XYZ file of C-alpha atoms in Angstrom:
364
model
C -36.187 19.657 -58.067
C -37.272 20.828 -61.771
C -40.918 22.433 -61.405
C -43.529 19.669 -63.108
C -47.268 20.166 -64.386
C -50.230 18.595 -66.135
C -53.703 18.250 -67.022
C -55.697 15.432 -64.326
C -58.675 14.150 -65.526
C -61.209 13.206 -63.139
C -63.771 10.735 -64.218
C -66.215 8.287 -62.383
C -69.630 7.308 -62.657
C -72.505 10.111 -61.713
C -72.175 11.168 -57.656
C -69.216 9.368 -57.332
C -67.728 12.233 -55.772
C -65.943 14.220 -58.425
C -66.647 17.734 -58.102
C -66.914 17.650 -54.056
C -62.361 16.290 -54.723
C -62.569 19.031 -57.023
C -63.674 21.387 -54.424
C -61.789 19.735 -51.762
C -58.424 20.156 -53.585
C -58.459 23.543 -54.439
C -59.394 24.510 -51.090
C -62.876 26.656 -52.143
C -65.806 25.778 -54.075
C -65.194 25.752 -57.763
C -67.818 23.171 -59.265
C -71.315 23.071 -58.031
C -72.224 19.571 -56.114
C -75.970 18.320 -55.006
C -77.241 14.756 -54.387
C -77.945 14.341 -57.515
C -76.328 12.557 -60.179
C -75.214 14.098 -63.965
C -74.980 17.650 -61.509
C -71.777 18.513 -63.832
C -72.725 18.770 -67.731
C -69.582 20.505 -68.570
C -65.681 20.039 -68.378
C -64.210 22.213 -65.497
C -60.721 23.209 -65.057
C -59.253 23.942 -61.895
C -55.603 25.403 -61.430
C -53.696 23.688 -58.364
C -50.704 25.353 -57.095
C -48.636 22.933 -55.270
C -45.835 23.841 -53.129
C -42.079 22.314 -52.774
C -42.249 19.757 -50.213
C -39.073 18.859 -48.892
C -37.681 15.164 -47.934
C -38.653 14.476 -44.662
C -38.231 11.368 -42.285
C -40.198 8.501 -44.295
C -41.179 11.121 -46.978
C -40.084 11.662 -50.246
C -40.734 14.763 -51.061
C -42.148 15.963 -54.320
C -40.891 19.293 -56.229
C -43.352 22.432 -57.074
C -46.109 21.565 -59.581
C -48.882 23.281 -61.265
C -51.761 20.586 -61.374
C -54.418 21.507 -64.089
C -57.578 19.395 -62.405
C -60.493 18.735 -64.859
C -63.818 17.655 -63.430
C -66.276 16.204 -65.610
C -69.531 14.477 -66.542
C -70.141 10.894 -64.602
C -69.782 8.258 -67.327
C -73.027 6.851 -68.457
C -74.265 5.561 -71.344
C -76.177 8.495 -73.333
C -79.805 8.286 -74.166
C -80.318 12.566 -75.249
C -78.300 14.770 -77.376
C -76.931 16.266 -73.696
C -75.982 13.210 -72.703
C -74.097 12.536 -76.198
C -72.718 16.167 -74.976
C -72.139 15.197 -71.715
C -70.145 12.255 -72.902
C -68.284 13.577 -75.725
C -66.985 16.316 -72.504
C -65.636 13.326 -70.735
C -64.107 12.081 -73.355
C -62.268 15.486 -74.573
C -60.712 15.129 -71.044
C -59.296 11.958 -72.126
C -57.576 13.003 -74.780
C -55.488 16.106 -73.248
C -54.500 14.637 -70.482
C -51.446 13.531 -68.339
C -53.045 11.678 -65.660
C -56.155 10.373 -65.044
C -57.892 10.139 -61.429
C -60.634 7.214 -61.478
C -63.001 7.759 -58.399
C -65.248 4.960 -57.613
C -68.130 5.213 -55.000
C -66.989 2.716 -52.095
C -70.596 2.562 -50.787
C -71.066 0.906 -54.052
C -68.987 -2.143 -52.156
C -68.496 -5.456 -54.100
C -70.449 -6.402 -57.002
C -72.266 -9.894 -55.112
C -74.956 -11.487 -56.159
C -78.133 -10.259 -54.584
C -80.339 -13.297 -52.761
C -84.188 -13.164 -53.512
C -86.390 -13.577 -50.712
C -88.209 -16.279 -51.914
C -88.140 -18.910 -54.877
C -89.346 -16.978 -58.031
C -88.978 -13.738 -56.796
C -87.134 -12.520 -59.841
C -88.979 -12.186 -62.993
C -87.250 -13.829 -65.877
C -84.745 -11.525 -67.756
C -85.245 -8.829 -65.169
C -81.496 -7.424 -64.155
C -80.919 -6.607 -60.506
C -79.845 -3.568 -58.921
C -76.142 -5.128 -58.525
C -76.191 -6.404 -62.321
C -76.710 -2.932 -63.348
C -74.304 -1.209 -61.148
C -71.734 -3.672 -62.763
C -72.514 -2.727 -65.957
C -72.311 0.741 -65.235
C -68.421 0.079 -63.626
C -67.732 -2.009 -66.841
C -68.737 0.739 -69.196
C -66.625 3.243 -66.611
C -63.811 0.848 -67.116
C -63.658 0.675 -70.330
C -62.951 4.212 -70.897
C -59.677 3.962 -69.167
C -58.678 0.536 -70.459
C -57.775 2.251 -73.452
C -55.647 4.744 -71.955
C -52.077 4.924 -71.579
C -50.979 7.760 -69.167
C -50.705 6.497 -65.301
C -54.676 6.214 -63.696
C -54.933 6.364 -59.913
C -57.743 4.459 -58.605
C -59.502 6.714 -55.882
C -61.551 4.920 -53.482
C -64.162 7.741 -52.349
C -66.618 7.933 -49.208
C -63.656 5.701 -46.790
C -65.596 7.730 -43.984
C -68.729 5.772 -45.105
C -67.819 1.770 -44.566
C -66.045 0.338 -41.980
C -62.322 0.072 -42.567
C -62.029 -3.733 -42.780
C -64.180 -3.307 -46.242
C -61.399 -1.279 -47.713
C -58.722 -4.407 -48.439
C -61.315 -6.032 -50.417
C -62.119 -3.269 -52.533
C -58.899 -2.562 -53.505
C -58.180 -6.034 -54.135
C -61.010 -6.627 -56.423
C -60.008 -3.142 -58.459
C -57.320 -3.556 -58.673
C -57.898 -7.168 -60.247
C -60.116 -5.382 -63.091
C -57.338 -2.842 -64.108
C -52.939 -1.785 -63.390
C -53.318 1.291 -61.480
C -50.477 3.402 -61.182
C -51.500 3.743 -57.664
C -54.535 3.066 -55.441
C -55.600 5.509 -53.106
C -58.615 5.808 -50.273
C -59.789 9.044 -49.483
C -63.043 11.191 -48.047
C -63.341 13.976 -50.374
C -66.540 15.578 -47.864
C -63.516 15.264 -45.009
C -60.710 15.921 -47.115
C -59.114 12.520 -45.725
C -55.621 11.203 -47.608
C -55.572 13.853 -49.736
C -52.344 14.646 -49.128
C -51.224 11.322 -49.980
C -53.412 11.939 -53.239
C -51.898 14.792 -54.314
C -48.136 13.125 -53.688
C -48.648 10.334 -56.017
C -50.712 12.891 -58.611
C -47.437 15.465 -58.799
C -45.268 12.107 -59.147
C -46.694 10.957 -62.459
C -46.275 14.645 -63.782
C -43.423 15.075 -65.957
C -41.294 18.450 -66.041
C -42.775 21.535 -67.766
C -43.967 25.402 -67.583
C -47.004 26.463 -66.214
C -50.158 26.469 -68.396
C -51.794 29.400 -66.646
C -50.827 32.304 -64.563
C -50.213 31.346 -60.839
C -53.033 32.777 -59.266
C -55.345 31.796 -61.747
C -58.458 29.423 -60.604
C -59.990 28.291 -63.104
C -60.468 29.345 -67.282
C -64.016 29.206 -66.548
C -65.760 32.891 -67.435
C -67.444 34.472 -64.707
C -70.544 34.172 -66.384
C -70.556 30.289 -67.233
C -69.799 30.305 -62.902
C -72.941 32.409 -61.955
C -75.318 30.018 -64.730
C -74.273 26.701 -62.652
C -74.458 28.409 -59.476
C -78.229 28.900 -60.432
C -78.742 25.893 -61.893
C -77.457 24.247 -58.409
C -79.915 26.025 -56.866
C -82.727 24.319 -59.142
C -81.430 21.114 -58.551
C -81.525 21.414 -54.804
C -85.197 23.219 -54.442
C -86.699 20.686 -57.399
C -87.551 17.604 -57.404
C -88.755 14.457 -60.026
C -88.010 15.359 -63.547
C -87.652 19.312 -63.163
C -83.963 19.625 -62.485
C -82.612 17.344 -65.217
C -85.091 19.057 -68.373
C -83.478 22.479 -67.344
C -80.695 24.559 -68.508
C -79.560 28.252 -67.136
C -78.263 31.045 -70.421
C -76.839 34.487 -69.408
C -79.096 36.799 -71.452
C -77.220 40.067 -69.627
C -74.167 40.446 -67.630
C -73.632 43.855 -66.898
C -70.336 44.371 -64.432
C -69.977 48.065 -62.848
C -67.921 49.942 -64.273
C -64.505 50.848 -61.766
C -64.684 54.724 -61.079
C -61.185 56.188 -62.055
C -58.875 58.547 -60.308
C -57.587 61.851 -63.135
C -54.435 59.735 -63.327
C -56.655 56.789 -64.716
C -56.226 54.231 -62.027
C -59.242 52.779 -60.326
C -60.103 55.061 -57.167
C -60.504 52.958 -53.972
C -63.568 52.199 -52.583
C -63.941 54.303 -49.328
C -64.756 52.408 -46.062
C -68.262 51.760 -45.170
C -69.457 52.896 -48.670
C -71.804 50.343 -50.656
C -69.985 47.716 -52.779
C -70.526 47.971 -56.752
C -73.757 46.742 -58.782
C -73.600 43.661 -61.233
C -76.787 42.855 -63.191
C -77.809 39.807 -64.606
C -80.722 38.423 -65.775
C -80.737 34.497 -66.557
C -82.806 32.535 -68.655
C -84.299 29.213 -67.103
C -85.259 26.560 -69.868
C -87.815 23.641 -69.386
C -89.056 21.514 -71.084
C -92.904 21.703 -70.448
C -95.249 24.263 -69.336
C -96.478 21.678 -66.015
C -92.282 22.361 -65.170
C -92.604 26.041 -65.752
C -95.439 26.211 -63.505
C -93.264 24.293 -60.745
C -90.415 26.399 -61.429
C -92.482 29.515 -60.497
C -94.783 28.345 -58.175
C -97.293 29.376 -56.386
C -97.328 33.536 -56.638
C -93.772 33.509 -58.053
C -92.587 31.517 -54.613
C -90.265 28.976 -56.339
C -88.460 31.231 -58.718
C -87.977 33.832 -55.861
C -86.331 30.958 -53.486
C -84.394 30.403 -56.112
C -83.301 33.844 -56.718
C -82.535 34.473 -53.583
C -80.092 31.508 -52.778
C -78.628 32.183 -55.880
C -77.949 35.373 -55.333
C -75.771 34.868 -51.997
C -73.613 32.525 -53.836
C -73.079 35.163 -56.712
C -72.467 37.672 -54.812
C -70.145 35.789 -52.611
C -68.141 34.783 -55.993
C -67.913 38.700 -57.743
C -67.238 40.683 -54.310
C -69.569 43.071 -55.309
C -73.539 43.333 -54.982
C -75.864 41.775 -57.499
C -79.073 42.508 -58.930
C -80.730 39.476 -60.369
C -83.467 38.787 -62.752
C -84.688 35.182 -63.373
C -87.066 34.585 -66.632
C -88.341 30.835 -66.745
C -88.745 29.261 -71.354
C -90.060 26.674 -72.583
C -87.991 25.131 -75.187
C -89.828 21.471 -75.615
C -87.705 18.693 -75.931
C -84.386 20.573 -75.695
C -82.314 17.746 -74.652
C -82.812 15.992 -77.950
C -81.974 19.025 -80.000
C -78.391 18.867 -81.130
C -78.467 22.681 -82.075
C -79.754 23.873 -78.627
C -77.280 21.658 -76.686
C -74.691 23.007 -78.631
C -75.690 26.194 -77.873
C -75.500 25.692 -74.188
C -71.512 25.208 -74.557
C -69.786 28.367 -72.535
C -67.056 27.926 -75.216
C -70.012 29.071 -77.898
C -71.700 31.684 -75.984
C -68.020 33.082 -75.596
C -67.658 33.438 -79.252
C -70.930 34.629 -79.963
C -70.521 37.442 -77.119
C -66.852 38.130 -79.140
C -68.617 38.624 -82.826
C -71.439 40.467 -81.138
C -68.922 43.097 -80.241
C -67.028 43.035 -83.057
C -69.474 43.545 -85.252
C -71.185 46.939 -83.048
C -67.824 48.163 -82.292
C -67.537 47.839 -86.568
C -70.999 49.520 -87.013
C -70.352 52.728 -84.289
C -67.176 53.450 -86.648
């Protein structure tokens, strides 16, 4: 069978479950996930290798694919500039794409009308909780009505709601919108995802790989180590403090591989210490009462921070890292278009580039 690949787009609204299929997929933790919702700010592309699977009894079989997943933002209508970013990321995924992958929260369950306790209970032009969520899966919806590669429907958290739940679900989807295929799954248990990944490489057409074959992601290492702090924040903060901040790379310094005379990179001996990266990162707020928090008490906060961060880093560059946080103040950075823009790894990446260019010119 002729090798196939694509680029998947995964949207949904926020937590719906999109970075933890991400994650699941690939088999290792690529995208950060927390509780929280709007945890992903960025698009995030993550190289699948899928083997040949043969025709079995009651299977068909599907040939060798390279799937090019792309995690995003969850769909929201946008209030600050990094939301207008945040949106404008999801829909960038929507235009290179050959499949999408629409996740819906199934704990959600079916848009009813909620009962008030008593007569009068609901204040005149006030919107419930379930009027709200449907507006939320109508704006969702509306992205992908205007689409014309295949969307599967993915029916997320199955674990979470007793089976008998599911039929109605999918019937009421699938009312709303012609899925190419509807699918339930548990991304936390990595439940169907098999099946997922069957019907994803049979709405890719043939073609060539678009990155090397034991490539992960495009993602630079330093764009990885920023949201691996930021998750951090969002996990040890609470109320307003993890949504008005933003991590930058300020220094990245990666140890430099000792060589042998015939230049190739000596190996490390055993029991000898792994190499040194440095980094220092800078932590934006908003407001000087979130700085405060983002220290604590004695430097407490920034240092529990540090430290979980660091485990993860180190974890992802195999070597040992030396980390320095710094917390800003930046007020109202959210609503400044030039500082959001700024925030984009694809930016910082040029920047870096010219930087060099230009001392590299200079030292001549």
């Amino acid at each position: 069978m002729p090798f196939r690949s694509g680029f998947v787009s995964i949207i949904g609204r926020p937590n719906a479950g999109k970075s933890t299929l991400l994650n699941a997929l690939l088999g290792q933790k690529l995208a950060i996930v927390t509780h929280k919702p709007q945890t992903t700010r960025t698009r995030i592309h993550g190289v699948l290798e899928v083997p040949l699977k043969k025709k079995g009894k009651g299977e068909p079989g599907h040939p060798a694919a390279q799937v090019v997943l792309v995690d995003t933002p969850g769909v929201h209508k946008p209030d600050t500039q990094l939301d207008r970013r945040m949106m404008q990321e999801v829909h960038d995924a929507l235009e290179s794409r050959d499949a999408v992958l629409f996740i819906v929260d199934v704990t959600h369950r079916l848009p009813q009308a909620e009962k008030p306790k008593e007569q009068g209970a609901l204040k005149p032009f006030t919107k419930t909780r379930v009027e709200l969520s449907k507006a939320e899966d109508d704006f969702a919806l509306s992205l992908i009505k205007k689409l014309e590669c295949p969307v599967i429907l993915v029916l997320n958290k199955m674990d979470a709601i007793p089976r008998a739940d599911l039929l109605p679900l999918m019937a009421h989807w699938s009312a709303l919108h012609t899925f190419a295929d509807v699918i339930p799954i548990s991304a936390r248990k990595k439940e169907n995802l098999e099946l997922l990944l069957d019907k994803v490489v049979g709405q890719l057409k043939e073609g060539q790989r678009y990155f090397p074959k034991h490539q992960l992601t495009d993602q630079p290492e330093r764009f990885l180590v920023a949201e691996l702090i930021r998750e951090k924040i969002l996990m040890l903060t609470g109320e307003e403090v993890p949504y008005a901040t933003a991590v930058v790379i300020e220094k990245f310094e990666e140890p430099v591989p000792e060589l042998t005379e015939t230049g190739k990179v000596k190996k490390r001996a055993v029991g000898a210490k792994l190499p040194l990266t440095k980094i220092s990162a800078a932590i934006y707020c908003e407001r000087t009462g979130q700085k405060a928090i983002l220290i604590g008490k004695q430097g407490t906060m920034l240092k529990q921070i540090g430290t979980a961060a660091r485990k993860d880093i180190e974890s992802l560059l195999g070597t040992r890292v030396f980390l320095e946080l710094f917390v800003k103040v930046q007020e109202e950075w959210r609503s400044s278009r030039g500082f959001v823009e700024d925030l984009d790894w694809r930016r910082q990446l040029e920047e870096i580039a010219a930087r060099q260019a230009s001392e590299e010119g200079s030292s001549e």
